[in-house]
Amino acid sequence: MERITDEQFVRLNRFVGARIAEAASAQGETRSAVTALGIAAQRQWAAVHFHRTSAPAQRAETELHATASWNLLVAFAEVWRDHPDFPADAAVETFEFDSGTPLSPPS
């Protein structure tokens, strides 16, 4: 998590939040899915924020959860990889794995 800067954290969060907000005008099942995605993104952001603002002694306890939460935010952002505002330099995974097959060891 140390290699993720505050600026990257903020930009990725804003990017994902803006894309979800754009889709919020949807109707029916799609609106429910967008709402769920928004809640999930907010919770992941909160976990990373909590870790980054914790006392150094507490960070060891929150590192794994924050790392997993960051990687999920990156995965959310990658849904819109073709968007002109996609923050490629901020969408840095903290684990080295193939996002297509995350349970397989790196090649």
PDB file of C-alpha atoms in Angstrom:
ATOM      1  CA  MET A   1       0.000   0.000   0.000  1.00  0.00           C
ATOM      2  CA  GLU A   2       2.951   2.328   0.525  1.00  0.00           C
ATOM      3  CA  ARG A   3       3.567   2.712  -3.187  1.00  0.00           C
ATOM      4  CA  ILE A   4       0.055   4.107  -3.740  1.00  0.00           C
ATOM      5  CA  THR A   5       0.205   7.882  -3.306  1.00  0.00           C
ATOM      6  CA  ASP A   6      -2.546  10.001  -1.786  1.00  0.00           C
ATOM      7  CA  GLU A   7      -3.083  11.592  -5.208  1.00  0.00           C
ATOM      8  CA  GLN A   8      -3.524   8.179  -6.867  1.00  0.00           C
ATOM      9  CA  PHE A   9      -5.939   7.144  -4.138  1.00  0.00           C
ATOM     10  CA  VAL A  10      -8.068  10.264  -4.595  1.00  0.00           C
ATOM     11  CA  ARG A  11      -8.014  10.144  -8.417  1.00  0.00           C
ATOM     12  CA  LEU A  12      -9.018   6.490  -8.619  1.00  0.00           C
ATOM     13  CA  ASN A  13     -11.819   7.038  -6.119  1.00  0.00           C
ATOM     14  CA  ARG A  14     -13.111  10.091  -8.010  1.00  0.00           C
ATOM     15  CA  PHE A  15     -12.956   8.239 -11.316  1.00  0.00           C
ATOM     16  CA  VAL A  16     -14.921   5.233 -10.044  1.00  0.00           C
ATOM     17  CA  GLY A  17     -17.409   7.457  -8.202  1.00  0.00           C
ATOM     18  CA  ALA A  18     -18.025   9.575 -11.296  1.00  0.00           C
ATOM     19  CA  ARG A  19     -18.623   6.530 -13.511  1.00  0.00           C
ATOM     20  CA  ILE A  20     -21.084   5.076 -10.994  1.00  0.00           C
ATOM     21  CA  ALA A  21     -22.862   8.440 -10.719  1.00  0.00           C
ATOM     22  CA  GLU A  22     -23.200   8.577 -14.528  1.00  0.00           C
ATOM     23  CA  ALA A  23     -24.995   5.234 -14.451  1.00  0.00           C
ATOM     24  CA  ALA A  24     -27.273   6.186 -11.535  1.00  0.00           C
ATOM     25  CA  SER A  25     -30.024   7.372 -13.890  1.00  0.00           C
ATOM     26  CA  ALA A  26     -30.639   3.775 -14.982  1.00  0.00           C
ATOM     27  CA  GLN A  27     -33.959   2.068 -14.275  1.00  0.00           C
ATOM     28  CA  GLY A  28     -35.075  -1.234 -12.762  1.00  0.00           C
ATOM     29  CA  GLU A  29     -32.579  -4.044 -12.263  1.00  0.00           C
ATOM     30  CA  THR A  30     -29.760  -1.955 -13.701  1.00  0.00           C
ATOM     31  CA  ARG A  31     -30.376   0.777 -11.127  1.00  0.00           C
ATOM     32  CA  SER A  32     -30.213  -1.830  -8.346  1.00  0.00           C
ATOM     33  CA  ALA A  33     -26.917  -3.137  -9.704  1.00  0.00           C
ATOM     34  CA  VAL A  34     -25.486   0.393  -9.938  1.00  0.00           C
ATOM     35  CA  THR A  35     -26.579   1.099  -6.358  1.00  0.00           C
ATOM     36  CA  ALA A  36     -24.899  -2.095  -5.164  1.00  0.00           C
ATOM     37  CA  LEU A  37     -21.728  -1.230  -7.055  1.00  0.00           C
ATOM     38  CA  GLY A  38     -21.734   2.221  -5.458  1.00  0.00           C
ATOM     39  CA  ILE A  39     -22.090   0.771  -1.961  1.00  0.00           C
ATOM     40  CA  ALA A  40     -19.315  -1.748  -2.617  1.00  0.00           C
ATOM     41  CA  ALA A  41     -16.998   0.961  -3.971  1.00  0.00           C
ATOM     42  CA  GLN A  42     -17.662   3.213  -0.964  1.00  0.00           C
ATOM     43  CA  ARG A  43     -16.870   0.401   1.456  1.00  0.00           C
ATOM     44  CA  GLN A  44     -13.632  -0.435  -0.332  1.00  0.00           C
ATOM     45  CA  TRP A  45     -12.654   3.233  -0.298  1.00  0.00           C
ATOM     46  CA  ALA A  46     -13.447   3.406   3.431  1.00  0.00           C
ATOM     47  CA  ALA A  47     -11.245   0.387   4.180  1.00  0.00           C
ATOM     48  CA  VAL A  48      -8.303   1.897   2.293  1.00  0.00           C
ATOM     49  CA  HIS A  49      -8.881   5.316   3.866  1.00  0.00           C
ATOM     50  CA  PHE A  50      -9.040   3.775   7.360  1.00  0.00           C
ATOM     51  CA  HIS A  51      -5.755   1.976   6.759  1.00  0.00           C
ATOM     52  CA  ARG A  52      -4.027   5.068   5.381  1.00  0.00           C
ATOM     53  CA  THR A  53      -5.136   7.239   8.314  1.00  0.00           C
ATOM     54  CA  SER A  54      -4.461   4.656  11.041  1.00  0.00           C
ATOM     55  CA  ALA A  55      -1.634   4.915  13.505  1.00  0.00           C
ATOM     56  CA  PRO A  56       1.511   3.133  12.244  1.00  0.00           C
ATOM     57  CA  ALA A  57       1.166   0.430  14.912  1.00  0.00           C
ATOM     58  CA  GLN A  58      -2.350  -0.400  13.720  1.00  0.00           C
ATOM     59  CA  ARG A  59      -1.477  -0.520  10.001  1.00  0.00           C
ATOM     60  CA  ALA A  60      -0.053  -4.030  10.220  1.00  0.00           C
ATOM     61  CA  GLU A  61      -3.514  -5.216  11.256  1.00  0.00           C
ATOM     62  CA  THR A  62      -5.315  -3.449   8.408  1.00  0.00           C
ATOM     63  CA  GLU A  63      -2.800  -3.937   5.570  1.00  0.00           C
ATOM     64  CA  LEU A  64      -4.291  -7.096   4.059  1.00  0.00           C
ATOM     65  CA  HIS A  65      -7.866  -5.790   4.069  1.00  0.00           C
ATOM     66  CA  ALA A  66      -6.771  -2.441   2.634  1.00  0.00           C
ATOM     67  CA  THR A  67      -4.741  -4.134  -0.094  1.00  0.00           C
ATOM     68  CA  ALA A  68      -7.650  -6.344  -1.103  1.00  0.00           C
ATOM     69  CA  SER A  69      -9.984  -3.331  -1.038  1.00  0.00           C
ATOM     70  CA  TRP A  70      -7.613  -1.294  -3.212  1.00  0.00           C
ATOM     71  CA  ASN A  71      -7.352  -4.130  -5.727  1.00  0.00           C
ATOM     72  CA  LEU A  72     -11.148  -4.305  -5.903  1.00  0.00           C
ATOM     73  CA  LEU A  73     -11.332  -0.550  -6.552  1.00  0.00           C
ATOM     74  CA  VAL A  74      -8.789  -1.022  -9.348  1.00  0.00           C
ATOM     75  CA  ALA A  75     -10.939  -3.835 -10.778  1.00  0.00           C
ATOM     76  CA  PHE A  76     -13.995  -1.541 -10.661  1.00  0.00           C
ATOM     77  CA  ALA A  77     -12.026   1.162 -12.504  1.00  0.00           C
ATOM     78  CA  GLU A  78     -10.873  -1.298 -15.158  1.00  0.00           C
ATOM     79  CA  VAL A  79     -14.497  -1.745 -16.232  1.00  0.00           C
ATOM     80  CA  TRP A  80     -14.085   1.718 -17.786  1.00  0.00           C
ATOM     81  CA  ARG A  81     -10.508   1.244 -19.054  1.00  0.00           C
ATOM     82  CA  ASP A  82     -11.475   2.708 -22.452  1.00  0.00           C
ATOM     83  CA  HIS A  83     -12.836   5.907 -20.893  1.00  0.00           C
ATOM     84  CA  PRO A  84     -10.720   8.963 -21.854  1.00  0.00           C
ATOM     85  CA  ASP A  85     -10.297   9.942 -18.181  1.00  0.00           C
ATOM     86  CA  PHE A  86      -9.149   6.481 -17.050  1.00  0.00           C
ATOM     87  CA  PRO A  87      -6.363   7.104 -14.495  1.00  0.00           C
ATOM     88  CA  ALA A  88      -3.945   4.420 -15.694  1.00  0.00           C
ATOM     89  CA  ASP A  89      -1.123   5.586 -13.439  1.00  0.00           C
ATOM     90  CA  ALA A  90      -3.443   5.467 -10.419  1.00  0.00           C
ATOM     91  CA  ALA A  91      -4.941   2.068 -11.271  1.00  0.00           C
ATOM     92  CA  VAL A  92      -1.959   0.176  -9.911  1.00  0.00           C
ATOM     93  CA  GLU A  93      -2.601  -3.220  -8.376  1.00  0.00           C
ATOM     94  CA  THR A  94      -0.854  -3.907  -5.099  1.00  0.00           C
ATOM     95  CA  PHE A  95      -0.585  -7.643  -5.761  1.00  0.00           C
ATOM     96  CA  GLU A  96       1.090  -8.962  -8.870  1.00  0.00           C
ATOM     97  CA  PHE A  97      -1.468 -11.248 -10.483  1.00  0.00           C
ATOM     98  CA  ASP A  98      -3.351 -11.649 -13.721  1.00  0.00           C
ATOM     99  CA  SER A  99      -6.716  -9.976 -13.115  1.00  0.00           C
ATOM    100  CA  GLY A 100      -8.330 -12.357 -15.620  1.00  0.00           C
ATOM    101  CA  THR A 101      -7.354 -15.370 -13.502  1.00  0.00           C
ATOM    102  CA  PRO A 102      -6.595 -13.968 -10.047  1.00  0.00           C
ATOM    103  CA  LEU A 103      -6.365 -17.339  -8.329  1.00  0.00           C
ATOM    104  CA  SER A 104      -3.597 -18.566 -10.614  1.00  0.00           C
ATOM    105  CA  PRO A 105       0.023 -17.874  -9.703  1.00  0.00           C
ATOM    106  CA  PRO A 106       1.762 -15.092 -11.670  1.00  0.00           C
ATOM    107  CA  SER A 107       3.369 -16.234 -14.920  1.00  0.00           C
TER     108      SER A 107
END
